Short mmCIF file of C-alpha atoms and ligand atoms in Angstrom, two decimals:
data_model
loop_
_atom_site.label_atom_id
_atom_site.label_comp_id
_atom_site.label_asym_id
_atom_site.label_seq_id
_atom_site.Cartn_x
_atom_site.Cartn_y
_atom_site.Cartn_z
CA MET C 22 0.13 0.01 -0.16
CA GLU C 23 1.32 3.53 -0.98
CA GLU C 24 1.79 5.79 1.69
CA LYS C 25 0.09 9.27 0.56
CA LYS C 26 3.27 11.16 0.40
CA GLY C 27 3.71 13.81 3.18
CA PHE C 28 3.21 17.63 2.84
CA PHE C 29 6.71 18.63 2.88
CA ARG C 30 7.70 16.19 0.22
CA ARG C 31 4.74 17.25 -1.65
CA LEU C 32 6.55 21.00 -1.54
CA VAL C 33 9.77 19.69 -2.38
CA SER C 34 8.49 18.17 -5.44
CA GLY C 35 5.85 21.12 -5.98
CA LEU C 36 9.22 23.45 -6.10
CA THR C 37 11.00 21.46 -8.23
CA LYS C 38 11.07 24.29 -11.21
CA THR C 39 11.73 26.79 -8.46
CA ARG C 40 14.79 25.03 -7.79
CA ASP C 41 15.95 24.90 -10.77
CA ASN C 42 15.71 28.30 -11.38
CA ILE C 43 16.82 29.48 -8.54
CA VAL C 44 18.98 27.15 -6.39
CA SER C 45 21.09 25.13 -9.17
CA GLY C 46 22.09 28.64 -10.20
CA ILE C 47 23.45 29.37 -7.21
CA ASP C 48 25.28 25.79 -6.45
CA ALA C 49 27.03 26.87 -10.06
CA ILE C 50 28.23 30.20 -8.13
CA PHE C 51 29.12 28.15 -5.51
CA HIS C 52 31.33 26.10 -7.64
CA GLY C 53 32.65 28.47 -10.20
CA PHE C 54 34.33 30.72 -8.01
CA SER C 55 37.21 30.69 -6.20
CA GLU C 56 37.01 33.54 -4.04
CA ILE C 57 34.21 35.91 -2.87
CA ASP C 58 34.44 39.32 -4.47
CA ASP C 59 32.24 41.73 -6.33
CA ASP C 60 31.33 39.29 -9.10
CA PHE C 61 30.62 36.65 -6.89
CA TYR C 62 28.17 38.80 -5.16
CA GLU C 63 26.51 40.27 -8.44
CA GLU C 64 25.64 36.40 -9.81
CA ILE C 65 23.82 35.53 -6.60
CA GLU C 66 22.35 39.17 -6.66
CA GLU C 67 21.33 38.30 -11.20
CA ILE C 68 20.12 34.82 -9.90
CA LEU C 69 17.96 35.79 -6.69
CA ILE C 70 16.11 38.64 -8.71
CA MET C 71 15.59 36.02 -11.62
CA GLY C 72 13.94 33.83 -9.24
CA ASP C 73 11.04 36.41 -8.78
CA ILE C 74 13.02 37.03 -4.68
CA GLY C 75 12.44 40.83 -6.01
CA VAL C 76 14.72 43.53 -5.67
CA HIS C 77 14.19 44.54 -1.90
CA ALA C 78 14.46 41.06 -0.10
CA THR C 79 17.44 40.53 -2.72
CA GLU C 80 18.96 43.51 -1.22
CA ASN C 81 18.45 42.51 2.18
CA ILE C 82 19.60 38.79 1.67
CA LEU C 83 22.71 40.15 0.18
CA ASP C 84 23.59 42.59 3.02
CA SER C 85 22.86 40.32 5.67
CA LEU C 86 25.26 37.68 3.82
CA LYS C 87 27.90 40.34 3.14
CA GLN C 88 27.93 40.80 7.04
CA LYS C 89 27.87 36.61 7.85
CA VAL C 90 30.36 36.47 5.65
CA LYS C 91 32.63 38.54 7.24
CA GLU C 92 32.03 38.02 10.82
CA ASN C 93 32.65 34.50 10.53
CA HIS C 94 35.67 35.33 8.39
CA ILE C 95 34.56 32.99 5.27
CA LYS C 96 37.06 32.87 2.42
CA LYS C 97 35.72 30.47 0.57
CA PRO C 98 32.40 30.49 -1.55
CA GLU C 99 31.39 27.12 -0.95
CA GLU C 100 31.27 27.58 2.54
CA CYS C 101 28.97 30.30 2.43
CA LYS C 102 26.04 28.42 1.17
CA GLU C 103 24.29 27.99 5.03
CA MET C 104 24.23 31.81 5.05
CA LEU C 105 22.72 32.22 2.18
CA ILE C 106 20.24 29.99 3.41
CA GLU C 107 19.62 31.61 6.91
CA SER C 108 19.72 35.12 5.09
CA ILE C 109 16.78 33.85 3.06
CA LYS C 110 14.71 32.74 5.64
CA GLU C 111 15.12 35.86 7.70
CA GLN C 112 13.26 37.41 5.24
CA MET C 113 10.12 35.34 5.83
CA GLN C 114 9.24 35.47 9.63
CA VAL C 115 5.49 34.73 10.66
CA GLN C 116 4.73 35.99 13.92
CA GLU C 117 3.58 34.18 16.90
CA THR C 118 -0.05 35.61 16.60
CA ALA C 119 -0.71 34.79 12.88
CA TYR C 120 -3.18 31.89 13.48
CA ARG C 121 -5.04 34.34 16.38
CA PHE C 122 -8.41 33.84 14.43
CA GLU C 123 -8.33 30.05 14.53
CA GLN C 124 -8.39 30.27 18.45
CA GLU C 125 -11.17 33.29 18.31
CA LYS C 126 -14.46 33.83 17.19
CA SER C 127 -13.52 35.20 14.20
CA VAL C 128 -14.36 36.29 10.26
CA VAL C 129 -11.86 35.69 7.64
CA LEU C 130 -12.62 37.78 4.63
CA ILE C 131 -11.19 36.30 1.61
CA VAL C 132 -9.91 38.79 -1.20
CA GLY C 133 -8.29 38.27 -4.65
CA VAL C 134 -8.50 38.77 -8.52
CA ASN C 135 -10.25 36.42 -10.44
CA GLY C 136 -8.67 32.39 -10.51
CA VAL C 137 -6.23 32.88 -8.24
CA GLY C 138 -7.57 30.19 -6.28
CA LYS C 139 -10.36 32.48 -3.46
CA THR C 140 -12.90 29.73 -3.52
CA THR C 141 -10.71 26.89 -3.18
CA SER C 142 -8.88 28.24 -0.63
CA VAL C 143 -12.03 28.41 1.39
CA GLY C 144 -12.95 25.18 0.93
CA LYS C 145 -9.65 23.80 1.85
CA LEU C 146 -9.32 26.33 4.89
CA ALA C 147 -13.30 25.12 6.03
CA GLY C 148 -11.76 21.60 5.85
CA LYS C 149 -8.85 22.14 8.05
CA LEU C 150 -10.85 24.16 10.75
CA LYS C 151 -13.15 21.73 11.21
CA ALA C 152 -11.26 18.73 11.36
CA GLN C 153 -9.64 21.10 14.32
CA GLY C 154 -13.32 20.90 15.64
CA LYS C 155 -14.24 23.92 14.84
CA LYS C 156 -17.50 24.96 13.58
CA VAL C 157 -17.77 27.01 10.17
CA VAL C 158 -19.82 29.05 8.38
CA LEU C 159 -19.34 29.72 4.50
CA ALA C 160 -20.35 32.86 3.20
CA ALA C 161 -20.94 32.65 -0.94
CA ALA C 162 -20.64 36.09 -1.15
CA ASP C 163 -19.66 35.82 -4.74
CA THR C 164 -22.81 36.50 -6.62
CA PHE C 165 -21.61 37.58 -9.59
CA ARG C 166 -20.00 34.65 -12.00
CA ALA C 167 -22.68 32.49 -12.76
CA ALA C 168 -21.99 29.12 -10.72
CA ALA C 169 -19.78 30.35 -8.06
CA GLY C 170 -22.44 29.72 -5.43
CA GLU C 171 -22.46 25.98 -6.66
CA GLN C 172 -18.67 25.59 -6.50
CA LEU C 173 -18.58 26.37 -3.10
CA GLN C 174 -21.38 24.68 -2.05
CA GLU C 175 -19.74 21.45 -3.16
CA TRP C 176 -16.71 22.66 -0.98
CA ALA C 177 -18.97 23.01 1.72
CA ASN C 178 -20.23 18.99 1.21
CA ARG C 179 -16.69 18.00 1.25
CA ALA C 180 -15.86 19.85 4.30
CA GLY C 181 -18.97 19.00 6.01
CA VAL C 182 -19.89 22.87 7.21
CA ASP C 183 -22.92 25.11 6.55
CA ILE C 184 -22.72 27.64 4.30
CA ILE C 185 -25.24 31.39 3.38
CA GLY C 186 -25.77 31.81 -0.03
CA GLY C 187 -27.53 34.55 -2.77
CA LYS C 188 -29.63 34.03 -5.74
CA GLU C 189 -26.90 34.68 -8.61
CA GLY C 190 -26.82 38.67 -9.09
CA SER C 191 -27.91 39.62 -5.39
CA ASP C 192 -26.12 41.69 -3.48
CA PRO C 193 -22.78 40.48 -1.85
CA ALA C 194 -23.19 43.03 1.14
CA SER C 195 -26.43 41.21 1.91
CA VAL C 196 -25.20 37.69 1.57
CA ILE C 197 -22.81 38.78 4.38
CA PHE C 198 -25.41 40.48 6.76
CA ASP C 199 -26.91 37.10 6.32
CA ALA C 200 -24.40 35.09 6.86
CA VAL C 201 -22.80 37.04 9.89
CA SER C 202 -26.96 36.24 11.17
CA ALA C 203 -26.35 32.57 10.96
CA ALA C 204 -22.90 32.50 12.21
CA LYS C 205 -24.46 34.27 15.49
CA ALA C 206 -27.36 32.04 15.55
CA ARG C 207 -25.24 28.96 15.14
CA ASN C 208 -22.23 29.93 17.46
CA ALA C 209 -19.81 29.32 14.64
CA ASP C 210 -16.33 29.83 15.53
CA VAL C 211 -15.32 30.98 12.22
CA LEU C 212 -17.34 32.75 9.62
CA LEU C 213 -15.15 32.44 6.27
CA CYS C 214 -16.51 34.82 3.30
CA ASP C 215 -15.85 33.81 -0.44
CA THR C 216 -15.87 37.02 -2.60
CA ALA C 217 -15.95 37.92 -6.02
CA GLY C 218 -12.81 37.97 -8.32
CA ARG C 219 -14.60 40.01 -11.02
CA LEU C 220 -17.38 42.14 -10.85
CA HIS C 221 -18.14 44.93 -14.47
CA ASN C 222 -15.26 46.92 -13.41
CA LYS C 223 -12.27 46.48 -10.85
CA LYS C 224 -13.62 50.04 -9.11
CA ASN C 225 -16.76 47.97 -8.77
CA LEU C 226 -14.84 45.06 -7.16
CA MET C 227 -12.79 47.72 -4.93
CA GLU C 228 -16.44 49.46 -4.02
CA GLU C 229 -18.02 46.20 -2.96
CA LEU C 230 -15.27 45.37 -0.58
CA ARG C 231 -15.44 48.77 1.27
CA LYS C 232 -19.35 47.83 1.48
CA ILE C 233 -18.59 44.59 2.78
CA ASN C 234 -16.16 45.91 5.32
CA ARG C 235 -18.50 48.28 6.67
CA ILE C 236 -21.63 45.59 6.97
CA LEU C 237 -18.49 43.47 9.08
CA GLU C 238 -17.89 45.96 11.04
CA LYS C 239 -21.11 47.29 11.71
CA GLU C 240 -22.76 43.70 12.51
CA TYR C 241 -20.32 41.71 13.88
CA PRO C 242 -17.66 44.09 15.74
CA ASP C 243 -16.70 41.74 18.69
CA ALA C 244 -15.62 38.98 16.22
CA TYR C 245 -11.69 38.68 15.59
CA ARG C 246 -11.22 40.20 11.75
CA GLU C 247 -8.93 38.67 9.35
CA THR C 248 -8.38 39.34 5.96
CA LEU C 249 -6.52 37.38 3.26
CA VAL C 250 -5.54 38.24 0.23
CA VAL C 251 -4.99 34.98 -2.29
CA LEU C 252 -2.31 35.25 -4.84
CA ASP C 253 -1.32 33.23 -7.61
CA ALA C 254 2.42 32.22 -7.18
CA THR C 255 2.30 31.42 -11.12
CA THR C 256 1.57 35.18 -11.99
CA GLY C 257 5.11 36.13 -10.39
CA GLN C 258 5.54 40.29 -9.79
CA ASN C 259 2.11 40.83 -11.35
CA ALA C 260 0.96 39.07 -7.69
CA LEU C 261 2.92 41.69 -5.48
CA VAL C 262 1.16 44.54 -7.90
CA GLN C 263 -2.37 42.78 -6.84
CA ALA C 264 -1.63 42.60 -3.38
CA LYS C 265 -0.74 46.22 -3.25
CA GLN C 266 -4.10 47.31 -4.77
CA PHE C 267 -5.95 44.80 -2.59
CA ALA C 268 -3.84 46.57 0.59
CA GLU C 269 -5.51 50.21 -0.58
CA VAL C 270 -8.75 49.29 0.12
CA THR C 271 -8.56 46.57 2.66
CA ASP C 272 -6.65 45.87 5.66
CA LEU C 273 -4.84 42.74 4.56
CA THR C 274 -3.31 40.44 7.54
CA GLY C 275 -2.39 37.97 5.45
CA ILE C 276 -1.47 35.98 2.01
CA ILE C 277 -2.23 33.03 0.51
CA LEU C 278 -0.02 31.62 -2.22
CA THR C 279 -1.67 28.94 -4.28
CA LYS C 280 -0.41 27.01 -7.21
CA MET C 281 3.10 27.02 -5.87
CA ASP C 282 3.19 23.25 -7.45
CA GLY C 283 4.88 23.57 -10.59
CA THR C 284 5.61 26.97 -10.83
CA ALA C 285 9.08 28.09 -11.84
CA LYS C 286 8.28 31.33 -9.68
CA GLY C 287 8.37 30.32 -5.97
CA GLY C 288 10.65 33.02 -4.98
CA ILE C 289 7.74 35.27 -5.72
CA ALA C 290 7.09 33.81 -1.43
CA VAL C 291 10.01 35.62 -0.37
CA ALA C 292 9.10 39.02 -2.52
CA ILE C 293 6.13 39.20 -1.43
CA GLN C 294 6.70 39.15 2.67
CA SER C 295 9.87 41.99 2.15
CA GLU C 296 8.35 43.96 0.22
CA MET C 297 4.69 44.33 2.15
CA GLN C 298 5.73 43.56 5.24
CA ILE C 299 2.56 41.36 5.27
CA PRO C 300 3.31 37.31 6.06
CA VAL C 301 2.34 34.49 4.05
CA LYS C 302 0.09 32.53 6.21
CA TYR C 303 -1.05 29.35 3.83
CA ILE C 304 0.38 28.13 0.56
CA GLY C 305 -1.42 25.87 -1.97
CA VAL C 306 0.41 23.57 -3.59
CA GLY C 307 -2.45 21.41 -5.18
CA GLU C 308 -6.15 21.18 -5.80
CA SER C 309 -7.45 18.55 -3.46
CA ILE C 310 -8.44 19.74 -0.06
CA ASP C 311 -5.99 19.16 2.24
CA ASP C 312 -3.47 20.85 -0.27
CA LEU C 313 -2.98 24.11 1.69
CA GLN C 314 -1.00 24.61 4.67
CA LYS C 315 0.66 26.63 7.06
CA PHE C 316 3.43 28.48 5.73
CA ASP C 317 6.68 27.86 7.50
CA PRO C 318 9.86 29.72 5.92
CA ASP C 319 12.36 27.34 7.45
CA GLN C 320 10.30 24.56 5.52
CA PHE C 321 9.97 26.31 2.35
CA VAL C 322 13.78 27.13 2.29
CA ASN C 323 14.74 23.74 3.18
CA ALA C 324 11.82 22.49 0.26
CA LEU C 325 13.41 24.81 -1.87
CA PHE C 326 17.27 23.76 -1.33
CA ASP C 327 15.94 20.06 -1.23
CA ARG C 328 17.07 19.60 2.24
CA LYS C 329 16.09 17.58 4.72
CA ASP C 330 13.25 19.37 7.47
CA GLU C 331 13.85 18.81 10.99
CA GLU C 332 10.39 18.15 11.80
CA GLU C 333 8.64 16.64 8.72
CA GLY C 334 5.20 15.88 10.29
CA GLU C 335 2.66 17.90 8.68
CA ASN C 336 1.34 21.32 10.11
N1 GTP T 407 -2.24 23.82 -8.92
C1 GTP T 407 -3.22 24.14 -7.98
N2 GTP T 407 -4.38 24.46 -8.73
C2 GTP T 407 -5.04 25.31 -8.16
C3 GTP T 407 -4.35 25.96 -6.51
N3 GTP T 407 -5.58 26.68 -5.90
C4 GTP T 407 -6.29 26.71 -6.53
N4 GTP T 407 -6.23 25.93 -7.88
C5 GTP T 407 -6.98 25.71 -9.13
O1 GTP T 407 -7.47 27.30 -9.97
C6 GTP T 407 -8.29 27.10 -10.39
C7 GTP T 407 -9.55 28.40 -10.13
O2 GTP T 407 -9.92 28.59 -8.43
P1 GTP T 407 -11.21 29.01 -8.02
O3 GTP T 407 -10.70 28.86 -6.41
O4 GTP T 407 -11.89 28.78 -8.67
O5 GTP T 407 -10.55 30.56 -8.23
P2 GTP T 407 -11.04 32.08 -7.63
O6 GTP T 407 -10.32 32.87 -7.07
O7 GTP T 407 -12.11 31.39 -6.90
O8 GTP T 407 -11.63 32.41 -9.02
P3 GTP T 407 -13.16 33.54 -9.31
O9 GTP T 407 -14.18 32.63 -8.19
O10 GTP T 407 -13.51 33.35 -10.84
O11 GTP T 407 -12.39 34.76 -9.10
C8 GTP T 407 -9.15 25.57 -10.11
O12 GTP T 407 -9.64 24.88 -11.17
C9 GTP T 407 -8.34 25.39 -8.71
O13 GTP T 407 -8.38 23.83 -8.84
C10 GTP T 407 -3.33 25.29 -5.99
O14 GTP T 407 -3.01 25.77 -5.13
N5 GTP T 407 -2.42 24.43 -6.91
MG1 MG T 408 -14.36 31.87 -6.60
#
């Protein structure tokens, strides 16, 4: 009987293309250079930027690396690989409080442009919370796209949780209103709200989010608020642009980075946190219900460099 691959192994295999994109180049530099000089640093810089790690994070990583090399009196390029790995990890620290919403009565708003994986992530998150024994209610506030409600209904069935929806074309804010009433009446632990990725235009989309936020503030003031923007890792630097646009209309508290499986642009996980100062809280590595996990920077970098993770357990 074949045992299901652990999440770490799936992450390692999912990051194959990103690894080919970043790590093989870095290894070549470590072996190709005989001393640590400006050319050596420039080559590393180029690889990190080409690997979607972003200018901001790359600068920080190089500064930190140079300092470590100096402090430790390192002379040989191959000796500073561990230091580079450490410097990358430093860019992505998730605070202890990142998952407070799981412990409190909370409302989680999921936002993002169309097709990034919002509905799928709501479904997967519902499954995880339900497995922890939480009472979960879903709000199907994407009333714009035909069949969006049915898609979320399927996830609700899969996860075994309640769902509140509205008719196609109905007001998303009124679905949120109804869902809040249901969450209160049913004493839900977590209300998870799926939203539309596309309305008639971007202005409408942002206006709708403001309206939803007003309803939540007014009707559910005692619930702990979490707003997660879903970003598709395969879009690389574009994901960063999207995050910035959503940050203008709503207080983002975290990022869900999807489609990390099979993309060469996984380095974006580092870029986004460094640039936005918003933590990646979950990553998606596939389409099934257990393919969403909490983001662990150490685990991520270990998987990227294909090193053994200290704790290969699920998280
Ligand atoms: N490979 C892979 N596919 C994913 C992942 N997350 C979501 N998808 C797929 O991406 C596609 C779009 O996902 P949805 O959840 O419908 O995206 P959405 O953001 O809700 O889209 P709209 O409702 O149209 O705005 C689906 O085919 C999902 O199965 C992931 O982590 N990995
Ligand atoms: Mg959707």
